[in-house]
PDB file of C-alpha atoms and ligand atoms in Angstrom:
ATOM      1  CA  MET A   1       0.415  -0.316  -0.649  1.00 75.00           C
ATOM      2  CA  PRO A   2       1.735   3.335  -1.252  1.00 74.00           C
ATOM      3  CA  PRO A   3       2.009   6.126   2.782  1.00 93.00           C
ATOM      4  CA  TYR A   4      -1.168   8.237   2.978  1.00 97.00           C
ATOM      5  CA  LYS A   5      -0.413  11.674   2.984  1.00 98.00           C
ATOM      6  CA  LEU A   6      -1.390  14.042   5.504  1.00 98.00           C
ATOM      7  CA  TYR A   7      -2.015  17.847   3.536  1.00 98.00           C
ATOM      8  CA  CYS A   8      -0.761  19.195   7.004  1.00 98.00           C
ATOM      9  CA  PHE A   9       1.876  22.117   8.735  1.00 98.00           C
ATOM     10  CA  GLY A  10       4.216  22.054  12.016  1.00 98.00           C
ATOM     11  CA  GLU A  11       1.322  24.345  14.246  1.00 97.00           C
ATOM     12  CA  SER A  12      -1.675  22.267  13.269  1.00 98.00           C
ATOM     13  CA  GLY A  13      -2.423  20.227  16.577  1.00 98.00           C
ATOM     14  CA  ASN A  14      -5.716  19.127  14.501  1.00 98.00           C
ATOM     15  CA  ALA A  15      -2.983  17.806  11.886  1.00 98.00           C
ATOM     16  CA  TYR A  16      -0.829  16.843  14.346  1.00 98.00           C
ATOM     17  CA  LYS A  17      -3.684  13.821  16.367  1.00 99.00           C
ATOM     18  CA  VAL A  18      -4.012  12.654  12.802  1.00 99.00           C
ATOM     19  CA  ALA A  19       0.245  12.502  12.162  1.00 98.00           C
ATOM     20  CA  LEU A  20       1.342  11.504  16.011  1.00 98.00           C
ATOM     21  CA  TYR A  21      -1.500   7.914  15.080  1.00 98.00           C
ATOM     22  CA  LEU A  22       0.120   6.992  11.876  1.00 98.00           C
ATOM     23  CA  GLU A  23       4.351   7.820  12.697  1.00 98.00           C
ATOM     24  CA  THR A  24       3.620   5.932  16.519  1.00 98.00           C
ATOM     25  CA  ASN A  25       1.951   3.348  14.913  1.00 98.00           C
ATOM     26  CA  ALA A  26       4.462   2.987  12.255  1.00 98.00           C
ATOM     27  CA  ILE A  27       1.920   3.245   9.366  1.00 98.00           C
ATOM     28  CA  SER A  28       4.500   5.146   6.392  1.00 97.00           C
ATOM     29  CA  TRP A  29       2.930   8.443   5.546  1.00 98.00           C
ATOM     30  CA  GLU A  30       4.841  11.248   3.722  1.00 97.00           C
ATOM     31  CA  PRO A  31       3.630  15.372   4.599  1.00 98.00           C
ATOM     32  CA  VAL A  32       1.512  17.520   1.978  1.00 98.00           C
ATOM     33  CA  PHE A  33       2.327  20.981   3.233  1.00 98.00           C
ATOM     34  CA  VAL A  34      -0.568  22.706   3.896  1.00 98.00           C
ATOM     35  CA  ASP A  35       1.339  26.905   3.818  1.00 97.00           C
ATOM     36  CA  PHE A  36      -1.613  28.391   6.022  1.00 97.00           C
ATOM     37  CA  PHE A  37      -0.886  31.272   7.113  1.00 95.00           C
ATOM     38  CA  ASN A  38      -0.506  32.505   3.910  1.00 95.00           C
ATOM     39  CA  GLY A  39      -3.878  31.996   3.436  1.00 97.00           C
ATOM     40  CA  GLU A  40      -3.805  28.211   1.769  1.00 98.00           C
ATOM     41  CA  THR A  41      -6.619  26.908   3.037  1.00 98.00           C
ATOM     42  CA  LYS A  42      -8.891  30.261   2.279  1.00 98.00           C
ATOM     43  CA  THR A  43      -7.525  29.723  -1.364  1.00 98.00           C
ATOM     44  CA  ALA A  44     -10.698  28.270  -4.041  1.00 98.00           C
ATOM     45  CA  ALA A  45      -9.157  25.617  -5.203  1.00 98.00           C
ATOM     46  CA  TYR A  46      -7.758  23.821  -2.316  1.00 98.00           C
ATOM     47  CA  ARG A  47     -12.133  23.953  -1.120  1.00 98.00           C
ATOM     48  CA  GLU A  48     -12.691  22.432  -4.352  1.00 98.00           C
ATOM     49  CA  THR A  49      -9.211  20.244  -4.623  1.00 98.00           C
ATOM     50  CA  VAL A  50      -8.151  19.136  -0.942  1.00 98.00           C
ATOM     51  CA  ASN A  51     -11.252  19.783   1.557  1.00 98.00           C
ATOM     52  CA  VAL A  52     -14.890  21.581   0.679  1.00 98.00           C
ATOM     53  CA  MET A  53     -14.431  23.111   4.092  1.00 98.00           C
ATOM     54  CA  GLY A  54     -11.344  24.340   3.844  1.00 98.00           C
ATOM     55  CA  GLU A  55      -8.996  22.974   6.557  1.00 98.00           C
ATOM     56  CA  ALA A  56      -6.298  21.041   7.032  1.00 98.00           C
ATOM     57  CA  PRO A  57      -5.311  18.386   8.873  1.00 98.00           C
ATOM     58  CA  VAL A  58      -6.849  16.204   5.208  1.00 98.00           C
ATOM     59  CA  LEU A  59      -5.975  12.488   4.912  1.00 98.00           C
ATOM     60  CA  VAL A  60      -5.513  10.802   0.834  1.00 98.00           C
ATOM     61  CA  CYS A  61      -5.904   7.479   1.236  1.00 96.00           C
ATOM     62  CA  GLY A  62      -5.578   6.140  -2.988  1.00 94.00           C
ATOM     63  CA  ASP A  63      -8.656   8.175  -4.781  1.00 94.00           C
ATOM     64  CA  GLN A  64      -9.905   9.203  -0.988  1.00 96.00           C
ATOM     65  CA  LYS A  65      -9.459  12.103   0.743  1.00 98.00           C
ATOM     66  CA  HIS A  66     -10.286  11.710   4.112  1.00 98.00           C
ATOM     67  CA  THR A  67     -11.415  14.611   6.233  1.00 98.00           C
ATOM     68  CA  GLN A  68     -11.921  16.206  10.657  1.00 98.00           C
ATOM     69  CA  SER A  69      -9.526  14.804  12.792  1.00 98.00           C
ATOM     70  CA  GLY A  70     -11.670  12.660  14.591  1.00 98.00           C
ATOM     71  CA  ALA A  71     -13.302  11.543  11.841  1.00 98.00           C
ATOM     72  CA  ILE A  72      -9.667   9.923  10.247  1.00 98.00           C
ATOM     73  CA  LEU A  73      -8.855   8.998  13.834  1.00 98.00           C
ATOM     74  CA  THR A  74     -11.963   6.906  13.825  1.00 98.00           C
ATOM     75  CA  PHE A  75     -10.640   5.976   9.583  1.00 98.00           C
ATOM     76  CA  LEU A  76      -7.366   4.650  10.977  1.00 98.00           C
ATOM     77  CA  ALA A  77      -8.105   2.995  14.079  1.00 98.00           C
ATOM     78  CA  ASN A  78     -10.982   1.222  12.198  1.00 97.00           C
ATOM     79  CA  MET A  79      -8.033   0.586   9.470  1.00 97.00           C
ATOM     80  CA  HIS A  80      -5.541  -0.763  11.427  1.00 97.00           C
ATOM     81  CA  LYS A  81      -7.309  -2.445  14.882  1.00 97.00           C
ATOM     82  CA  LYS A  82      -4.962  -0.907  16.710  1.00 98.00           C
ATOM     83  CA  HIS A  83      -6.527   1.924  19.225  1.00 98.00           C
ATOM     84  CA  ASP A  84     -10.012   1.394  18.353  1.00 98.00           C
ATOM     85  CA  GLY A  85     -12.536   0.832  20.393  1.00 97.00           C
ATOM     86  CA  LYS A  86     -12.495  -2.674  21.503  1.00 96.00           C
ATOM     87  CA  SER A  87     -16.461  -2.901  21.759  1.00 97.00           C
ATOM     88  CA  PRO A  88     -19.702  -1.320  21.179  1.00 98.00           C
ATOM     89  CA  GLU A  89     -19.420   1.065  24.521  1.00 98.00           C
ATOM     90  CA  GLU A  90     -15.804   0.970  24.117  1.00 98.00           C
ATOM     91  CA  GLN A  91     -16.054   3.212  20.426  1.00 98.00           C
ATOM     92  CA  GLN A  92     -19.253   4.653  21.639  1.00 98.00           C
ATOM     93  CA  GLU A  93     -16.994   6.188  25.162  1.00 98.00           C
ATOM     94  CA  ILE A  94     -14.319   7.287  21.679  1.00 98.00           C
ATOM     95  CA  LEU A  95     -16.500   9.768  20.063  1.00 98.00           C
ATOM     96  CA  ARG A  96     -17.375  10.912  23.434  1.00 98.00           C
ATOM     97  CA  TRP A  97     -14.393  12.398  24.059  1.00 99.00           C
ATOM     98  CA  ILE A  98     -13.469  13.665  20.356  1.00 99.00           C
ATOM     99  CA  LEU A  99     -16.498  15.031  20.553  1.00 98.00           C
ATOM    100  CA  PHE A 100     -15.386  17.174  23.486  1.00 99.00           C
ATOM    101  CA  ASP A 101     -12.715  17.857  22.269  1.00 99.00           C
ATOM    102  CA  ASN A 102     -13.142  19.010  19.111  1.00 98.00           C
ATOM    103  CA  HIS A 103     -15.692  21.265  20.729  1.00 98.00           C
ATOM    104  CA  LYS A 104     -14.777  22.083  23.949  1.00 98.00           C
ATOM    105  CA  LEU A 105     -10.994  21.448  24.438  1.00 98.00           C
ATOM    106  CA  THR A 106      -9.554  22.369  21.600  1.00 98.00           C
ATOM    107  CA  SER A 107     -11.622  24.403  19.771  1.00 98.00           C
ATOM    108  CA  PRO A 108     -10.823  27.676  22.566  1.00 98.00           C
ATOM    109  CA  ILE A 109      -6.966  26.652  23.043  1.00 98.00           C
ATOM    110  CA  ALA A 110      -6.822  26.839  19.267  1.00 98.00           C
ATOM    111  CA  THR A 111      -8.361  29.369  18.978  1.00 98.00           C
ATOM    112  CA  LEU A 112      -5.957  31.056  21.970  1.00 98.00           C
ATOM    113  CA  ARG A 113      -2.676  29.998  21.765  1.00 98.00           C
ATOM    114  CA  PHE A 114      -3.392  31.537  17.506  1.00 97.00           C
ATOM    115  CA  MET A 115      -4.957  34.668  19.000  1.00 98.00           C
ATOM    116  CA  VAL A 116      -2.175  35.723  22.241  1.00 97.00           C
ATOM    117  CA  THR A 117       1.491  33.839  20.615  1.00 97.00           C
ATOM    118  CA  LEU A 118       1.221  33.034  17.147  1.00 95.00           C
ATOM    119  CA  LYS A 119      -0.853  36.734  15.245  1.00 95.00           C
ATOM    120  CA  LYS A 120       0.326  38.254  19.186  1.00 97.00           C
ATOM    121  CA  MET A 121      -3.442  40.319  19.483  1.00 97.00           C
ATOM    122  CA  PRO A 122      -3.621  41.676  22.764  1.00 98.00           C
ATOM    123  CA  GLU A 123      -5.171  40.311  25.292  1.00 97.00           C
ATOM    124  CA  SER A 124      -9.252  41.319  26.010  1.00 98.00           C
ATOM    125  CA  ASP A 125     -12.275  39.888  26.832  1.00 98.00           C
ATOM    126  CA  VAL A 126     -12.527  37.100  23.615  1.00 98.00           C
ATOM    127  CA  THR A 127      -9.187  36.324  24.980  1.00 98.00           C
ATOM    128  CA  GLU A 128     -10.314  36.351  28.632  1.00 97.00           C
ATOM    129  CA  HIS A 129     -12.679  34.118  27.558  1.00 98.00           C
ATOM    130  CA  LEU A 130     -11.209  31.613  25.515  1.00 98.00           C
ATOM    131  CA  ARG A 131      -8.964  31.263  28.374  1.00 98.00           C
ATOM    132  CA  GLY A 132     -11.892  30.385  31.001  1.00 98.00           C
ATOM    133  CA  ARG A 133     -13.417  27.894  28.372  1.00 98.00           C
ATOM    134  CA  ALA A 134     -10.207  25.612  27.738  1.00 98.00           C
ATOM    135  CA  THR A 135      -9.385  25.985  31.765  1.00 97.00           C
ATOM    136  CA  ALA A 136     -12.544  25.172  32.591  1.00 98.00           C
ATOM    137  CA  ALA A 137     -12.060  20.983  29.541  1.00 98.00           C
ATOM    138  CA  LEU A 138      -8.844  21.347  30.915  1.00 98.00           C
ATOM    139  CA  ALA A 139      -9.463  20.159  35.045  1.00 98.00           C
ATOM    140  CA  ILE A 140     -12.919  18.619  33.314  1.00 98.00           C
ATOM    141  CA  LEU A 141      -9.835  16.305  31.572  1.00 98.00           C
ATOM    142  CA  ASP A 142      -7.623  16.466  34.618  1.00 98.00           C
ATOM    143  CA  ALA A 143     -10.487  14.338  37.005  1.00 98.00           C
ATOM    144  CA  GLN A 144     -10.841  12.290  33.621  1.00 98.00           C
ATOM    145  CA  LEU A 145      -7.548  10.876  33.688  1.00 98.00           C
ATOM    146  CA  ALA A 146      -6.898  10.527  37.458  1.00 98.00           C
ATOM    147  CA  LYS A 147      -9.666   7.383  37.210  1.00 98.00           C
ATOM    148  CA  HIS A 148      -7.174   6.237  34.897  1.00 98.00           C
ATOM    149  CA  PRO A 149      -3.889   6.213  33.018  1.00 98.00           C
ATOM    150  CA  PHE A 150      -5.941   6.628  29.809  1.00 98.00           C
ATOM    151  CA  VAL A 151      -8.780   8.737  29.142  1.00 98.00           C
ATOM    152  CA  ILE A 152     -11.815   5.784  28.518  1.00 98.00           C
ATOM    153  CA  GLY A 153      -9.633   3.904  30.504  1.00 97.00           C
ATOM    154  CA  PRO A 154      -5.974   1.290  30.886  1.00 97.00           C
ATOM    155  CA  ARG A 155      -6.088   2.355  26.958  1.00 98.00           C
ATOM    156  CA  LEU A 156      -4.498   3.989  24.359  1.00 98.00           C
ATOM    157  CA  SER A 157      -7.177   5.093  22.621  1.00 98.00           C
ATOM    158  CA  ILE A 158      -7.722   6.964  19.575  1.00 99.00           C
ATOM    159  CA  ALA A 159      -9.600   9.537  22.536  1.00 99.00           C
ATOM    160  CA  ASP A 160      -5.463  10.305  24.036  1.00 99.00           C
ATOM    161  CA  TYR A 161      -4.850  11.319  20.549  1.00 99.00           C
ATOM    162  CA  SER A 162      -7.286  13.790  19.399  1.00 99.00           C
ATOM    163  CA  LEU A 163      -7.898  15.628  23.332  1.00 99.00           C
ATOM    164  CA  CYS A 164      -3.459  15.558  22.981  1.00 98.00           C
ATOM    165  CA  GLY A 165      -3.252  17.202  19.642  1.00 98.00           C
ATOM    166  CA  TYR A 166      -2.346  21.204  21.399  1.00 98.00           C
ATOM    167  CA  LEU A 167      -0.749  19.485  25.219  1.00 98.00           C
ATOM    168  CA  PHE A 168       2.382  19.428  23.687  1.00 98.00           C
ATOM    169  CA  TYR A 169       3.074  22.573  22.394  1.00 97.00           C
ATOM    170  CA  GLY A 170       3.915  23.704  25.914  1.00 94.00           C
ATOM    171  CA  ASP A 171       5.111  27.138  26.431  1.00 94.00           C
ATOM    172  CA  GLU A 172       3.394  28.715  23.453  1.00 97.00           C
ATOM    173  CA  LEU A 173      -0.303  27.505  26.128  1.00 97.00           C
ATOM    174  CA  PRO A 174      -1.098  30.697  26.991  1.00 93.00           C
ATOM    175  CA  PHE A 175      -2.958  29.683  30.560  1.00 92.00           C
ATOM    176  CA  ASP A 176      -0.628  27.560  33.899  1.00 93.00           C
ATOM    177  CA  MET A 177      -0.492  23.552  32.537  1.00 96.00           C
ATOM    178  CA  GLY A 178       1.262  23.216  35.885  1.00 95.00           C
ATOM    179  CA  LYS A 179      -1.788  22.337  37.660  1.00 95.00           C
ATOM    180  CA  TYR A 180      -2.997  20.081  35.836  1.00 98.00           C
ATOM    181  CA  LYS A 181      -0.634  16.738  37.694  1.00 98.00           C
ATOM    182  CA  ASN A 182      -3.155  13.378  35.892  1.00 98.00           C
ATOM    183  CA  ILE A 183      -2.740  16.168  31.970  1.00 98.00           C
ATOM    184  CA  LYS A 184       1.290  15.579  33.115  1.00 98.00           C
ATOM    185  CA  SER A 185       1.565  12.404  33.947  1.00 98.00           C
ATOM    186  CA  TRP A 186      -0.376  11.440  31.036  1.00 98.00           C
ATOM    187  CA  LEU A 187       0.857  13.444  28.111  1.00 98.00           C
ATOM    188  CA  ASP A 188       4.016  11.789  29.466  1.00 98.00           C
ATOM    189  CA  ARG A 189       2.981   8.674  29.176  1.00 98.00           C
ATOM    190  CA  ILE A 190       2.275   9.819  25.881  1.00 98.00           C
ATOM    191  CA  ARG A 191       5.982  11.571  24.983  1.00 98.00           C
ATOM    192  CA  ASP A 192       7.692   7.286  26.296  1.00 98.00           C
ATOM    193  CA  LEU A 193       5.410   5.672  22.867  1.00 98.00           C
ATOM    194  CA  PRO A 194       8.127   4.841  20.779  1.00 98.00           C
ATOM    195  CA  ARG A 195       8.525   7.487  17.919  1.00 98.00           C
ATOM    196  CA  TRP A 196       7.221  10.088  19.336  1.00 98.00           C
ATOM    197  CA  LYS A 197       8.100  13.568  18.002  1.00 98.00           C
ATOM    198  CA  HIS A 198       7.076  16.610  18.441  1.00 98.00           C
ATOM    199  CA  PRO A 199       4.888  18.670  16.260  1.00 98.00           C
ATOM    200  CA  TYR A 200       7.496  20.682  14.965  1.00 97.00           C
ATOM    201  CA  ASP A 201      10.576  17.514  14.030  1.00 98.00           C
ATOM    202  CA  LEU A 202       7.013  15.540  12.831  1.00 98.00           C
ATOM    203  CA  MET A 203       5.657  17.643   9.852  1.00 98.00           C
ATOM    204  CA  PRO A 204       7.081  21.189   8.093  1.00 98.00           C
ATOM    205  CA  ARG A 205       6.432  23.975   9.450  1.00 95.00           C
ATOM    206  CA  SER A 206       4.965  27.682   8.361  1.00 86.00           C
ATOM    207  CA  LYS A 207       8.763  30.651   8.286  1.00 71.00           C
ATOM    208  CA  ALA A 208       5.600  33.196   8.058  1.00 55.00           C
ATOM    209  CA  SER A 209       4.187  31.841  11.759  1.00 50.00           C
TER     210      SER A 209
HETATM  211  N1  GSH B   1     -12.556  19.383  14.050  1.00 85.11           N
HETATM  212  C1  GSH B   1     -11.584  19.902  12.826  1.00 85.11           C
HETATM  213  C2  GSH B   1     -10.654  21.068  12.838  1.00 85.11           C
HETATM  214  C3  GSH B   1      -9.512  21.663  11.750  1.00 85.11           C
HETATM  215  C4  GSH B   1      -9.096  22.652  11.540  1.00 85.11           C
HETATM  216  O1  GSH B   1      -9.835  23.655  11.976  1.00 85.11           O
HETATM  217  N2  GSH B   1      -8.084  22.931  11.074  1.00 85.11           N
HETATM  218  C5  GSH B   1      -7.629  24.347  11.222  1.00 85.11           C
HETATM  219  C6  GSH B   1      -5.795  24.508  11.148  1.00 85.11           C
HETATM  220  S1  GSH B   1      -5.028  23.738  12.468  1.00 85.11           S
HETATM  221  C7  GSH B   1      -7.230  25.294   9.544  1.00 85.11           C
HETATM  222  O2  GSH B   1      -7.539  24.416   8.256  1.00 85.11           O
HETATM  223  N3  GSH B   1      -8.262  25.872   9.131  1.00 85.11           N
HETATM  224  C8  GSH B   1      -8.176  26.676   8.385  1.00 85.11           C
HETATM  225  C9  GSH B   1      -9.096  27.793   8.548  1.00 85.11           C
HETATM  226  O3  GSH B   1     -10.288  28.180   9.705  1.00 85.11           O
HETATM  227  O4  GSH B   1      -9.611  29.387   7.694  1.00 85.11           O
HETATM  228  C10 GSH B   1     -10.897  18.630  13.547  1.00 85.11           C
HETATM  229  O5  GSH B   1     -10.446  18.305  14.207  1.00 85.11           O
HETATM  230  O6  GSH B   1      -9.731  18.298  11.718  1.00 85.11           O
END
């Protein structure tokens, strides 16, 4: 089977969720750089030929294109039988946490990091609101990880790949991660996976960010 192609860029935690899954499971893949900071995802060409939603990541598998990191992870987990739900109950639990990640965790964290760290926008009511949303979601994740080593139990699943996507950007996160002790230990466990790499070592980085 030819390697998967992944439309991605180093600053994208959403793309990292998929890149990390592929890399740590030794699944052959190659990056296709998306020039997000110069507006590539907003172009008609990108929307017509790559993703109607105007987003990265996009996974190319033969003549199929998959989008939405949670859907891509689900596709890969089913295809490779790695870190998938082993029962309908586990599958449901994984879906629940991926939806929580997309809506409550990744969404405010990615937006806040984009505004404050990458675009150097001044602090405002908006950034304070996003910080409140992000830290509330982090507290929920931390409490979940007090119960078992990974999000849905003792075993790593694609829910972990989804939820950790933005949390390896360290100093770029404009809030204090220090108080989330269970998240810290969980990230250490993920960092210990064979072939783990930081996002900037896994995907091509934008020059303009
Ligand atoms: N829910 C989507 C979010 C994807 C997303 O927001 N990607 C960003 C990069 S991290 C993007 O391409 N944004 C383009 C835009 O909003 O114009 C996923 O999980 O794949």
